[in-house]
Coordinates of C-alpha atoms in Angstrom, one line a residue:
Chain A
X1 CA 7.6 -34.7 21.5
X2 CA 6.3 -37.5 23.6
X3 CA 6.5 -41.1 23.2
X4 CA 3.2 -43.1 23.2
X5 CA 2.6 -46.2 25.2
X6 CA 2.7 -48.5 22.2
X7 CA 4.0 -48.3 18.7
X8 CA 1.6 -47.6 15.7
X9 CA 1.0 -51.3 14.8
X10 CA 0.0 -52.2 18.4
X11 CA -2.3 -49.1 18.5
X12 CA -3.8 -50.4 15.2
X13 CA -4.2 -54.0 16.7
X14 CA -5.8 -52.6 19.8
X15 CA -8.2 -50.3 18.0
X16 CA -9.3 -52.9 15.4
X17 CA -9.8 -55.4 18.2
X18 CA -12.0 -53.0 20.0
X19 CA -13.9 -52.2 16.7
X20 CA -14.3 -55.8 15.8
X21 CA -16.0 -56.3 19.0
X22 CA -18.6 -53.8 18.1
X23 CA -18.7 -54.5 14.4
X24 CA -18.2 -58.1 13.2
X25 CA -18.0 -57.0 9.6
X26 CA -14.3 -56.1 10.2
X27 CA -11.8 -58.7 8.9
X28 CA -8.0 -58.6 8.8
X29 CA -6.2 -60.1 5.7
X30 CA -2.6 -60.3 5.6
X31 CA 0.0 -61.5 3.1
X32 CA 2.2 -63.6 5.4
X33 CA 3.1 -60.3 7.3
X34 CA 1.2 -60.9 10.5
X35 CA 4.4 -60.6 12.6
X36 CA 5.2 -57.4 10.8
X37 CA 1.8 -55.8 11.0
X38 CA 1.6 -56.7 14.7
X39 CA -1.8 -58.1 14.0
X40 CA -1.3 -61.5 15.8
X41 CA -2.7 -59.5 18.8
X42 CA -5.9 -59.1 16.8
X43 CA -5.9 -62.7 15.6
X44 CA -5.6 -63.9 19.2
X45 CA -8.9 -62.2 19.9
X46 CA -10.7 -62.9 16.6
X47 CA -9.0 -65.9 14.9
X48 CA -12.2 -66.3 12.9
X49 CA -11.9 -62.8 11.5
X50 CA -8.3 -63.1 10.5
X51 CA -7.3 -64.5 7.2
X52 CA -3.5 -64.9 6.4
X53 CA -3.5 -65.4 2.7
X54 CA 0.1 -66.1 2.3
X55 CA 2.5 -64.3 -0.1
X56 CA -0.1 -63.4 -2.7
X57 CA -1.1 -59.7 -2.7
X58 CA -3.2 -59.8 -5.8
X59 CA -5.4 -62.6 -4.7
X60 CA -5.6 -61.0 -1.2
X61 CA -7.1 -57.9 -2.7
X62 CA -9.5 -59.8 -4.8
X63 CA -10.6 -62.2 -1.8
X64 CA -11.1 -58.9 0.1
X65 CA -13.5 -57.7 -2.6
X66 CA -15.4 -60.9 -2.6
X67 CA -15.7 -60.8 1.2
X68 CA -16.9 -57.2 0.9
X69 CA -19.5 -58.4 -1.5
X70 CA -20.7 -60.8 1.1
X71 CA -21.0 -58.0 3.6
X72 CA -17.7 -57.7 5.3
X73 CA -15.3 -54.8 5.7
X74 CA -11.8 -56.1 5.1
X75 CA -8.6 -54.5 6.0
X76 CA -5.8 -55.9 3.9
X77 CA -2.0 -55.4 4.6
X78 CA 1.2 -55.5 2.9
X79 CA 4.3 -53.3 2.7
X80 CA 3.3 -50.1 1.0
X81 CA 5.2 -51.0 -2.3
X82 CA 3.3 -54.2 -2.7
X83 CA 0.0 -52.9 -1.4
X84 CA 0.0 -50.2 -4.2
X85 CA 2.4 -50.8 -7.1
X86 CA 2.0 -54.5 -7.3
X87 CA -1.9 -54.6 -7.1
X88 CA -3.0 -51.3 -8.7
X89 CA -5.3 -53.0 -11.2
X90 CA -6.9 -55.3 -8.4
X91 CA -7.6 -52.2 -6.4
X92 CA -9.2 -50.5 -9.4
X93 CA -11.3 -53.3 -10.9
X94 CA -12.1 -55.6 -8.0
X95 CA -12.2 -52.9 -5.4
X96 CA -13.1 -49.5 -6.8
X97 CA -15.0 -50.3 -10.0
X98 CA -17.0 -53.1 -8.4
X99 CA -17.8 -50.6 -5.6
X100 CA -16.6 -52.7 -2.7
X101 CA -15.4 -51.6 0.8
X102 CA -11.8 -52.3 1.6
X103 CA -9.1 -50.5 3.7
X104 CA -5.6 -51.2 2.4
X105 CA -2.9 -50.8 4.9
X106 CA 0.5 -50.1 3.3
X107 CA 3.1 -50.2 5.9
X108 CA 6.7 -48.8 6.0
X109 CA 5.9 -45.8 3.8
X110 CA 8.5 -44.2 1.7
X111 CA 12.1 -44.1 3.0
X112 CA 11.1 -45.8 6.3
X113 CA 11.6 -49.1 4.4
X114 CA 15.2 -48.0 3.8
X115 CA 17.0 -51.0 5.2
X116 CA 15.2 -53.2 2.8
X117 CA 16.3 -51.0 -0.2
X118 CA 14.9 -49.6 -3.3
X119 CA 12.5 -52.7 -3.9
X120 CA 10.6 -52.1 -0.8
X121 CA 10.7 -48.2 -0.7
X122 CA 7.2 -46.9 -1.7
X123 CA 7.8 -43.4 -3.1
X124 CA 4.9 -43.9 -5.6
X125 CA 1.9 -45.3 -3.7
X126 CA 0.2 -42.0 -3.1
X127 CA 0.5 -41.2 -6.7
X128 CA -0.9 -44.5 -7.8
X129 CA -3.8 -44.4 -5.3
X130 CA -4.4 -40.8 -6.0
X131 CA -5.1 -41.4 -9.6
X132 CA -7.7 -44.1 -8.8
X133 CA -11.1 -42.6 -8.6
X134 CA -12.9 -42.1 -5.3
X135 CA -10.1 -43.3 -3.1
X136 CA -9.4 -41.9 0.4
X137 CA -5.6 -41.7 1.2
X138 CA -4.6 -41.3 4.8
X139 CA -1.2 -40.9 6.5
X140 CA -1.4 -40.6 10.2
X141 CA 1.7 -39.3 12.1
X142 CA 1.1 -41.0 15.5
X143 CA -0.9 -43.5 17.3
X144 CA -3.5 -41.0 18.6
X145 CA -4.3 -39.9 15.0
X146 CA -4.2 -43.5 13.8
X147 CA -6.9 -44.6 16.2
X148 CA -9.2 -41.7 15.4
X149 CA -8.9 -42.4 11.8
X150 CA -9.4 -46.2 12.1
X151 CA -12.7 -45.6 14.0
X152 CA -13.8 -43.3 11.3
X153 CA -12.9 -45.7 8.4
X154 CA -14.9 -48.4 10.1
X155 CA -18.0 -46.2 9.8
X156 CA -17.6 -45.4 6.1
X157 CA -17.6 -47.2 2.9
X158 CA -15.3 -47.2 -0.2
X159 CA -11.7 -47.8 -0.9
X160 CA -9.1 -46.4 1.8
X161 CA -5.3 -46.4 1.6
X162 CA -3.7 -46.0 5.0
X163 CA 0.0 -45.4 5.1
X164 CA 1.3 -47.0 8.3
X165 CA 4.6 -46.2 10.1
X166 CA 4.2 -49.4 12.0
X167 CA 7.1 -49.3 14.4
X168 CA 7.0 -45.6 15.5
X169 CA 6.0 -44.6 19.0
X170 CA 6.4 -40.8 18.3
X171 CA 3.4 -38.9 19.6
X172 CA 2.6 -35.4 18.5
X173 CA -0.9 -35.0 19.8
X174 CA -2.4 -35.4 23.3
X175 CA -4.1 -38.7 24.0
X176 CA -7.7 -38.8 23.0
X177 CA -7.4 -36.1 20.4
X178 CA -10.1 -36.6 17.7
X179 CA -9.4 -35.7 14.0
X180 CA -11.9 -35.3 11.2
X181 CA -11.1 -37.1 8.0
X182 CA -10.6 -34.7 5.2
X183 CA -9.9 -31.8 7.6
X184 CA -6.2 -30.8 8.1
X185 CA -4.9 -30.4 11.7
X186 CA -3.0 -27.4 12.6
X187 CA 0.0 -28.8 14.4
X188 CA 1.8 -25.4 15.0
X189 CA 0.7 -21.9 14.0
X190 CA 2.9 -19.2 12.5
X191 CA 2.5 -16.2 10.2
X192 CA 5.6 -16.3 8.0
X193 CA 5.8 -19.8 6.5
X194 CA 3.6 -22.7 6.1
X195 CA 4.9 -26.3 5.9
X196 CA 2.1 -28.6 4.7
X197 CA 3.1 -32.1 5.5
X198 CA 1.9 -35.6 6.8
X199 CA 3.2 -38.7 8.4
X200 CA 5.6 -39.5 11.2
X201 CA 8.8 -39.0 9.3
X202 CA 8.0 -35.7 7.7
X203 CA 6.0 -34.2 10.7
X204 CA 9.1 -34.7 12.8
X205 CA 11.4 -33.0 10.3
X206 CA 9.0 -30.1 9.9
X207 CA 8.9 -29.6 13.7
X208 CA 12.7 -29.6 13.8
X209 CA 12.9 -27.1 10.9
X210 CA 10.2 -24.9 12.5
X211 CA 12.4 -24.7 15.8
X212 CA 15.4 -23.7 13.8
X213 CA 13.6 -21.1 11.9
X214 CA 12.0 -19.8 14.9
X215 CA 15.3 -18.9 16.3
X216 CA 15.9 -17.0 13.2
X217 CA 12.6 -15.1 13.6
X218 CA 10.7 -17.0 11.0
X219 CA 7.3 -18.0 12.5
X220 CA 6.3 -21.4 10.9
X221 CA 2.9 -23.0 10.7
X222 CA 2.7 -26.6 10.3
X223 CA -0.4 -28.1 8.5
X224 CA -0.8 -31.8 9.2
X225 CA -2.4 -33.0 6.0
X226 CA -3.0 -36.5 7.2
X227 CA -5.9 -36.9 4.6
X228 CA -3.9 -36.5 1.3
X229 CA -7.2 -37.4 -0.7
X230 CA -9.6 -35.7 -0.6
X231 CA -7.4 -32.7 0.2
X232 CA -8.4 -30.0 2.6
X233 CA -8.5 -27.2 0.0
X234 CA -9.5 -24.6 2.6
X235 CA -6.5 -25.4 4.7
X236 CA -4.2 -24.9 1.6
X237 CA -5.8 -21.7 0.7
X238 CA -5.6 -20.3 4.3
X239 CA -2.0 -21.3 4.6
X240 CA -1.3 -19.5 1.1
X241 CA -3.2 -16.3 2.2
X242 CA -2.1 -16.1 5.8
X243 CA 1.5 -16.8 5.5
X244 CA 4.2 -15.6 3.1
X245 CA 5.4 -18.9 1.6
X246 CA 4.3 -22.4 1.4
X247 CA 6.4 -25.6 1.6
X248 CA 5.2 -29.2 1.1
X249 CA 7.2 -31.9 2.6
X250 CA 6.4 -35.6 1.8
X251 CA 7.9 -38.9 2.2
X252 CA 7.2 -39.7 -1.4
X253 CA 8.1 -38.7 -5.0
X254 CA 7.4 -35.0 -5.4
X255 CA 5.5 -36.1 -8.5
X256 CA 1.8 -37.0 -7.9
X257 CA 1.9 -36.9 -4.1
X258 CA 1.0 -34.3 -1.5
X259 CA 3.0 -31.6 -3.1
X260 CA 1.3 -32.0 -6.4
X261 CA -2.2 -32.1 -4.8
X262 CA -1.3 -28.8 -3.0
X263 CA 0.2 -27.3 -6.2
X264 CA -3.1 -28.2 -8.1
X265 CA -5.1 -26.2 -5.4
X266 CA -2.8 -23.2 -5.5
X267 CA -2.7 -23.2 -9.4
X268 CA -6.4 -23.0 -9.5
X269 CA -6.7 -20.3 -6.9
X270 CA -6.1 -16.6 -7.4
X271 CA -3.4 -16.6 -4.7
X272 CA 0.2 -16.0 -5.6
X273 CA 2.6 -17.4 -3.1
X274 CA 6.2 -18.5 -3.1
X275 CA 6.0 -22.3 -3.2
X276 CA 8.3 -25.3 -3.0
X277 CA 7.7 -29.1 -3.0
X278 CA 10.1 -31.2 -1.0
X279 CA 10.3 -35.0 -1.3
X280 CA 12.1 -37.6 -3.4
X281 CA 13.0 -35.8 -6.5
X282 CA 11.5 -38.3 -9.0
X283 CA 13.8 -41.0 -8.1
X284 CA 13.6 -44.6 -6.9
X285 CA 14.6 -45.3 -3.3
X286 CA 17.9 -47.1 -2.3
X287 CA 19.1 -48.9 0.7
X288 CA 20.0 -46.7 3.7
X289 CA 19.0 -45.4 7.0
X290 CA 16.3 -42.9 7.3
X291 CA 18.8 -40.1 8.2
X292 CA 20.8 -40.9 5.1
X293 CA 17.9 -40.9 2.7
X294 CA 16.3 -37.9 4.2
X295 CA 19.5 -36.0 3.6
X296 CA 20.1 -37.5 0.2
X297 CA 16.5 -36.5 -1.0
X298 CA 16.7 -33.1 0.8
X299 CA 13.8 -34.0 3.0
X300 CA 15.4 -33.4 6.4
X301 CA 15.1 -30.3 8.6
X302 CA 18.1 -28.6 7.3
X303 CA 16.8 -28.8 3.8
X304 CA 13.3 -27.6 4.8
X305 CA 14.9 -24.6 6.7
X306 CA 17.1 -23.8 3.7
X307 CA 14.1 -23.9 1.3
X308 CA 12.3 -21.6 3.8
X309 CA 15.0 -19.1 3.8
X310 CA 15.2 -19.1 0.0
X311 CA 11.5 -18.7 -0.4
X312 CA 11.3 -15.8 2.1
X313 CA 14.5 -14.0 1.0
Chain B
X1 CA -39.3 -67.4 -11.4
X2 CA -36.9 -68.9 -13.9
X3 CA -38.0 -71.6 -16.0
X4 CA -36.7 -75.1 -15.0
X5 CA -35.9 -77.4 -17.9
X6 CA -36.6 -81.0 -17.3
X7 CA -34.6 -82.9 -19.8
X8 CA -31.5 -82.6 -22.1
X9 CA -33.5 -81.7 -25.1
X10 CA -35.2 -78.7 -23.3
X11 CA -31.8 -77.7 -21.9
X12 CA -30.0 -77.9 -25.3
X13 CA -32.9 -75.9 -26.7
X14 CA -32.3 -73.3 -24.0
X15 CA -28.6 -73.3 -24.9
X16 CA -29.5 -72.7 -28.6
X17 CA -31.8 -69.9 -27.6
X18 CA -29.0 -68.3 -25.4
X19 CA -26.6 -68.6 -28.3
X20 CA -28.9 -67.0 -30.8
X21 CA -29.8 -64.1 -28.6
X22 CA -26.2 -63.6 -27.7
X23 CA -25.4 -63.4 -31.5
X24 CA -28.3 -60.9 -31.8
X25 CA -27.0 -58.8 -29.0
X26 CA -23.5 -58.8 -30.5
X27 CA -24.8 -58.0 -34.0
X28 CA -26.7 -55.0 -32.4
X29 CA -23.3 -53.6 -31.2
X30 CA -21.7 -54.6 -34.6
X31 CA -19.7 -57.4 -33.2
X32 CA -18.2 -58.9 -30.1
X33 CA -16.2 -61.6 -28.4
X34 CA -18.1 -64.2 -30.5
X35 CA -15.8 -67.3 -30.1
X36 CA -15.7 -67.4 -26.4
X37 CA -19.4 -66.3 -25.9
X38 CA -20.6 -69.3 -28.2
X39 CA -18.4 -71.8 -26.4
X40 CA -20.1 -71.0 -23.0
X41 CA -23.8 -71.5 -23.9
X42 CA -24.4 -75.1 -22.8
X43 CA -22.8 -74.2 -19.5
X44 CA -25.1 -71.1 -19.2
X45 CA -28.2 -73.3 -20.0
X46 CA -27.3 -75.8 -17.4
X47 CA -26.5 -73.2 -14.7
X48 CA -29.6 -71.0 -15.2
X49 CA -31.9 -73.7 -16.6
X50 CA -31.5 -76.4 -13.9
X51 CA -28.8 -76.4 -11.3
X52 CA -28.6 -73.0 -9.7
X53 CA -30.7 -71.6 -7.0
X54 CA -30.9 -68.2 -8.4
X55 CA -33.7 -66.3 -10.0
X56 CA -34.8 -62.6 -10.2
X57 CA -37.0 -63.1 -7.2
X58 CA -34.4 -64.2 -4.7
X59 CA -31.7 -61.7 -5.4
X60 CA -31.6 -60.7 -1.8
X61 CA -31.4 -64.3 -0.5
X62 CA -28.1 -64.7 1.2
X63 CA -28.2 -68.4 0.6
X64 CA -28.6 -68.3 -3.2
X65 CA -26.0 -69.3 -5.7
X66 CA -23.9 -66.7 -7.5
X67 CA -21.9 -66.6 -10.7
X68 CA -18.6 -64.9 -11.3
X69 CA -17.8 -64.8 -15.1
X70 CA -14.1 -64.1 -14.8
X71 CA -13.7 -64.2 -18.5
X72 CA -15.7 -61.1 -18.3
X73 CA -15.4 -60.3 -22.1
X74 CA -18.1 -63.0 -22.7
X75 CA -20.7 -61.1 -20.9
X76 CA -23.2 -61.5 -23.8
X77 CA -23.5 -65.2 -23.1
X78 CA -24.4 -64.4 -19.5
X79 CA -26.7 -61.5 -20.4
X80 CA -28.6 -63.8 -22.9
X81 CA -29.1 -66.4 -20.1
X82 CA -30.1 -63.7 -17.7
X83 CA -32.6 -62.1 -20.0
X84 CA -34.2 -65.4 -21.0
X85 CA -34.4 -66.1 -17.2
X86 CA -36.3 -63.0 -16.6
X87 CA -33.6 -60.8 -15.0
X88 CA -34.3 -58.1 -17.5
X89 CA -36.4 -57.7 -20.7
X90 CA -35.0 -59.7 -23.7
X91 CA -35.2 -56.6 -25.9
X92 CA -32.5 -54.9 -23.8
X93 CA -30.0 -57.4 -25.1
X94 CA -29.9 -55.2 -28.1
X95 CA -28.5 -52.2 -26.1
X96 CA -25.2 -54.1 -25.7
X97 CA -22.4 -51.6 -25.6
X98 CA -24.6 -48.6 -26.1
X99 CA -23.6 -45.3 -24.7
X100 CA -24.9 -44.9 -21.1
X101 CA -26.5 -48.4 -21.3
X102 CA -26.4 -51.1 -18.8
X103 CA -24.9 -53.9 -20.9
X104 CA -21.2 -53.4 -21.3
X105 CA -19.4 -56.2 -23.2
X106 CA -17.5 -57.0 -19.9
X107 CA -19.6 -57.7 -16.8
X108 CA -20.4 -54.9 -14.4
X109 CA -22.4 -55.8 -11.3
X110 CA -23.4 -52.2 -10.7
X111 CA -24.9 -51.8 -14.1
X112 CA -26.6 -55.2 -15.0
X113 CA -29.3 -56.9 -13.0
X114 CA -28.3 -60.4 -12.2
X115 CA -24.6 -59.9 -12.5
X116 CA -22.9 -60.9 -9.3
X117 CA -19.4 -59.6 -9.7
X118 CA -17.6 -57.0 -11.9
X119 CA -15.0 -58.7 -14.1
X120 CA -13.0 -58.0 -17.2
X121 CA -9.4 -57.8 -16.0
X122 CA -8.5 -61.5 -16.5
X123 CA -7.7 -63.5 -13.4
X124 CA -9.5 -61.2 -11.0
X125 CA -12.8 -63.0 -10.9
X126 CA -10.9 -66.0 -9.6
X127 CA -10.1 -64.1 -6.4
X128 CA -13.3 -62.3 -5.9
X129 CA -15.1 -65.7 -6.4
X130 CA -12.9 -67.2 -3.7
X131 CA -13.6 -64.3 -1.4
X132 CA -17.4 -64.7 -1.9
X133 CA -17.1 -68.4 -1.3
X134 CA -15.1 -67.7 1.9
X135 CA -17.6 -65.1 3.0
X136 CA -20.5 -67.5 2.7
X137 CA -18.6 -70.1 4.8
X138 CA -17.7 -67.4 7.5
X139 CA -21.3 -66.4 7.7
X140 CA -22.6 -70.0 7.7
X141 CA -24.5 -69.2 4.4
X142 CA -25.7 -71.8 1.9
X143 CA -25.3 -71.6 -1.8
X144 CA -22.3 -71.9 -4.1
X145 CA -20.1 -69.7 -6.2
X146 CA -19.7 -70.8 -9.8
X147 CA -16.5 -69.3 -11.2
X148 CA -16.1 -69.4 -14.9
X149 CA -12.6 -69.2 -16.2
X150 CA -11.3 -69.1 -19.8
X151 CA -8.4 -71.5 -20.8
X152 CA -6.4 -68.5 -22.0
X153 CA -7.2 -66.7 -18.7
X154 CA -5.3 -69.5 -16.9
X155 CA -2.1 -67.8 -18.1
X156 CA -2.8 -65.3 -15.4
X157 CA -0.8 -65.9 -12.2
X158 CA -3.7 -64.6 -10.0
X159 CA -5.7 -67.6 -10.9
X160 CA -3.1 -69.9 -9.3
X161 CA -2.8 -67.8 -6.3
X162 CA -6.5 -68.2 -5.9
X163 CA -6.1 -72.0 -6.4
X164 CA -3.8 -72.3 -3.5
X165 CA -6.0 -70.1 -1.4
X166 CA -9.1 -72.1 -2.2
X167 CA -7.5 -75.4 -1.1
X168 CA -6.1 -73.9 2.1
X169 CA -9.5 -72.6 3.0
X170 CA -11.4 -75.7 2.0
X171 CA -13.7 -73.8 -0.3
X172 CA -16.0 -76.7 -1.4
X173 CA -18.7 -74.2 -2.2
X174 CA -16.4 -73.0 -5.1
X175 CA -17.0 -74.6 -8.5
X176 CA -14.4 -73.4 -11.0
X177 CA -15.7 -74.1 -14.6
X178 CA -12.9 -73.7 -17.2
X179 CA -14.1 -73.0 -20.7
X180 CA -11.4 -75.1 -22.5
X181 CA -12.1 -73.9 -26.0
X182 CA -8.5 -74.4 -27.0
X183 CA -7.9 -70.9 -28.3
X184 CA -7.0 -67.6 -26.9
X185 CA -7.0 -64.1 -28.7
X186 CA -3.9 -64.8 -30.8
X187 CA -4.4 -68.4 -31.7
X188 CA -4.4 -71.9 -30.2
X189 CA -3.4 -72.0 -26.5
X190 CA -1.1 -74.8 -27.2
X191 CA 1.0 -72.5 -29.4
X192 CA 1.0 -69.4 -27.1
X193 CA 1.2 -70.4 -23.4
X194 CA 0.4 -74.1 -23.2
X195 CA -1.3 -75.1 -20.0
X196 CA -1.0 -78.8 -20.6
X197 CA -3.5 -81.0 -18.8
X198 CA -5.8 -78.4 -17.1
X199 CA -7.6 -81.1 -15.1
X200 CA -4.3 -82.4 -13.7
X201 CA -3.0 -79.0 -12.8
X202 CA -6.1 -78.1 -10.9
X203 CA -6.0 -81.6 -9.1
X204 CA -2.4 -80.9 -8.2
X205 CA -3.4 -77.7 -6.6
X206 CA -5.9 -79.7 -4.5
X207 CA -9.2 -79.3 -6.4
X208 CA -11.5 -82.2 -7.2
X209 CA -11.2 -81.9 -11.1
X210 CA -13.0 -83.6 -13.9
X211 CA -13.1 -82.9 -17.6
X212 CA -16.3 -83.3 -19.6
X213 CA -17.7 -82.4 -22.9
X214 CA -18.8 -78.8 -22.4
X215 CA -21.4 -79.0 -25.1
X216 CA -23.1 -82.0 -23.7
X217 CA -25.8 -80.5 -21.4
X218 CA -26.3 -83.9 -19.7
X219 CA -22.6 -84.4 -18.9
X220 CA -22.2 -80.8 -17.8
X221 CA -25.3 -81.1 -15.5
X222 CA -24.0 -84.4 -14.1
X223 CA -20.5 -83.1 -13.4
X224 CA -21.9 -79.9 -11.7
X225 CA -24.4 -82.0 -9.6
X226 CA -21.7 -84.3 -8.6
X227 CA -19.4 -81.3 -7.6
X228 CA -22.3 -79.8 -5.5
X229 CA -23.0 -83.0 -3.7
X230 CA -19.3 -83.6 -2.6
X231 CA -19.1 -81.3 0.5
X232 CA -15.7 -82.7 1.3
X233 CA -13.6 -79.6 1.9
X234 CA -12.2 -79.6 -1.5
X235 CA -12.8 -76.9 -4.2
X236 CA -14.2 -78.2 -7.5
X237 CA -13.0 -77.8 -11.0
X238 CA -15.0 -78.8 -14.1
X239 CA -13.0 -78.5 -17.3
X240 CA -15.4 -78.1 -20.1
X241 CA -13.9 -79.3 -23.3
X242 CA -15.5 -76.9 -25.8
X243 CA -15.2 -75.5 -29.3
X244 CA -14.5 -71.8 -29.8
X245 CA -17.4 -70.4 -31.8
X246 CA -19.5 -73.4 -31.2
X247 CA -23.1 -73.7 -32.7
X248 CA -22.9 -71.3 -35.5
X249 CA -21.5 -72.6 -38.8
X250 CA -19.8 -69.3 -39.6
X251 CA -17.6 -69.5 -36.5
X252 CA -17.5 -73.1 -35.1
X253 CA -14.0 -74.4 -34.8
X254 CA -12.5 -71.6 -36.8
X255 CA -9.5 -69.4 -35.8
X256 CA -9.4 -65.7 -35.7
X257 CA -12.9 -65.4 -34.2
X258 CA -12.0 -64.2 -30.8
X259 CA -13.6 -60.9 -31.6
X260 CA -15.3 -60.3 -34.9
X261 CA -17.7 -57.9 -36.6
X262 CA -21.2 -59.3 -37.2
X263 CA -22.6 -57.9 -40.4
X264 CA -26.3 -57.8 -41.4
X265 CA -25.7 -60.6 -43.9
X266 CA -24.2 -62.8 -41.3
X267 CA -27.1 -62.1 -38.9
X268 CA -29.6 -63.1 -41.6
X269 CA -27.7 -66.4 -42.0
X270 CA -27.7 -66.9 -38.3
X271 CA -31.5 -66.3 -38.2
X272 CA -32.1 -69.0 -40.8
X273 CA -29.7 -71.4 -39.2
X274 CA -31.2 -71.1 -35.8
X275 CA -34.8 -71.2 -37.1
X276 CA -33.8 -74.7 -38.5
X277 CA -33.0 -75.6 -34.9
X278 CA -36.4 -74.4 -33.8
X279 CA -35.1 -71.1 -32.3
X280 CA -37.8 -68.4 -32.8
X281 CA -36.5 -65.0 -33.6
X282 CA -38.4 -62.8 -31.1

């Protein structure tokens, strides 16, 4: 695994600055978290395209909807917990139902907000956004993927929710790799087991688990499902038919997230395959380091490897 | 083109027609949010009858005025004003709340010609209106955003998030009109979540605020024209002192009229009452 030249948030600021140069419809709205989102860099280039709303997420989303109505494409940011749980109705009524165009950036997804504790840990955001009609939910794992997705978002319309691991420099893909929204990326191929996952934290654990399992003769495929909605059904069905077991691993409650989405596809197919969802076991987060919480919620590489052995035994 | 009404008598007559056709629409759907619809009719008459630059032929004009009826449950008042202004045929008012229809009781910009923003979840229209006002400023566009809030709606915290935002961003193209009809669903606002002096609160939040008799078309028009002329960086608030259920003897000033059924007998009484005011039933 390499380290990218910048962290994710800087990659986002650079990409949106580049895009805003071409497309003046793009705006950045923040909720007194400019320093956290890293978007002061964008503001330096486009002060007139930056709106710091203060600590008021509900109003920010509504203002974004109004700006969209006037022809802009606003990106709005808060920590994932507040960009989803706190403003679900605003996203629905002012955003989705009014047919506006907004990209919601929810940073510090899942256990990555661990030092701030249970209040800030968003293990529910995918579930909330999944149940809102027509949304697109994305969780890029590295800056290369993030940049590719941001460029695609800017060309589309609708309501997007982007989970952003803002401080990570982990790089899983070569510079310049392009991704197709809605199409999973095969990060590693294998014939015994498939791990369907997404996002920095889980991709990293999946890769570690795959190495461990490889040493035991278990060849592991890793499907990077960076588009959680709409789900790449074909990639799921392929994994289920071409490997002997499927595990989903997500930085989220196992209810209503990636695992549930994959389970829905499998349940409606005629494929029978040993299957296990790994993620937070229907619990709230709590204060702690990433290692502690990954272990506690059985989301770390040893837990993945153990689940694989059990499924394949 | 919409009809422009030259004097107060004409505007009041327009308000009476808006009121009658709103009642007819709600009767067609067996009832509705009668109280809050009827308290809005003079404001609607002034907006669509004289002050606004908005008609069916300039929908695409980026500089036109727009309305956000944040108390979205009072859609029929706005629909009636829109139909009488030529945005869609008057007969369609009778399709209120019909299956597959384009007139839901709560405003939907993607269903109804002339509706500028989807509303219904209270408080949210405040923010979308502020966003539209900011968007106009960013793009150097003319026109104003008329935000219509209910007094009960002011209980929503999002309204006050918007108020802080509007002041900060100097949205003097945002005119917030509060329908102060003194009642919310469960009773008098003073008994449920008393907002106190609404004008003073908005003033404290940095708005240029004024209170007028919301059923005096001249007073409403004067207040709006004054707000429009003061391009001084301050958002505006016009508190309209109104009566819930205004203008229909069956409802005016009564409690328990937030949402009521309208029977055929009640409609017959309304027809007679409005005929006496010179409102023709067609």
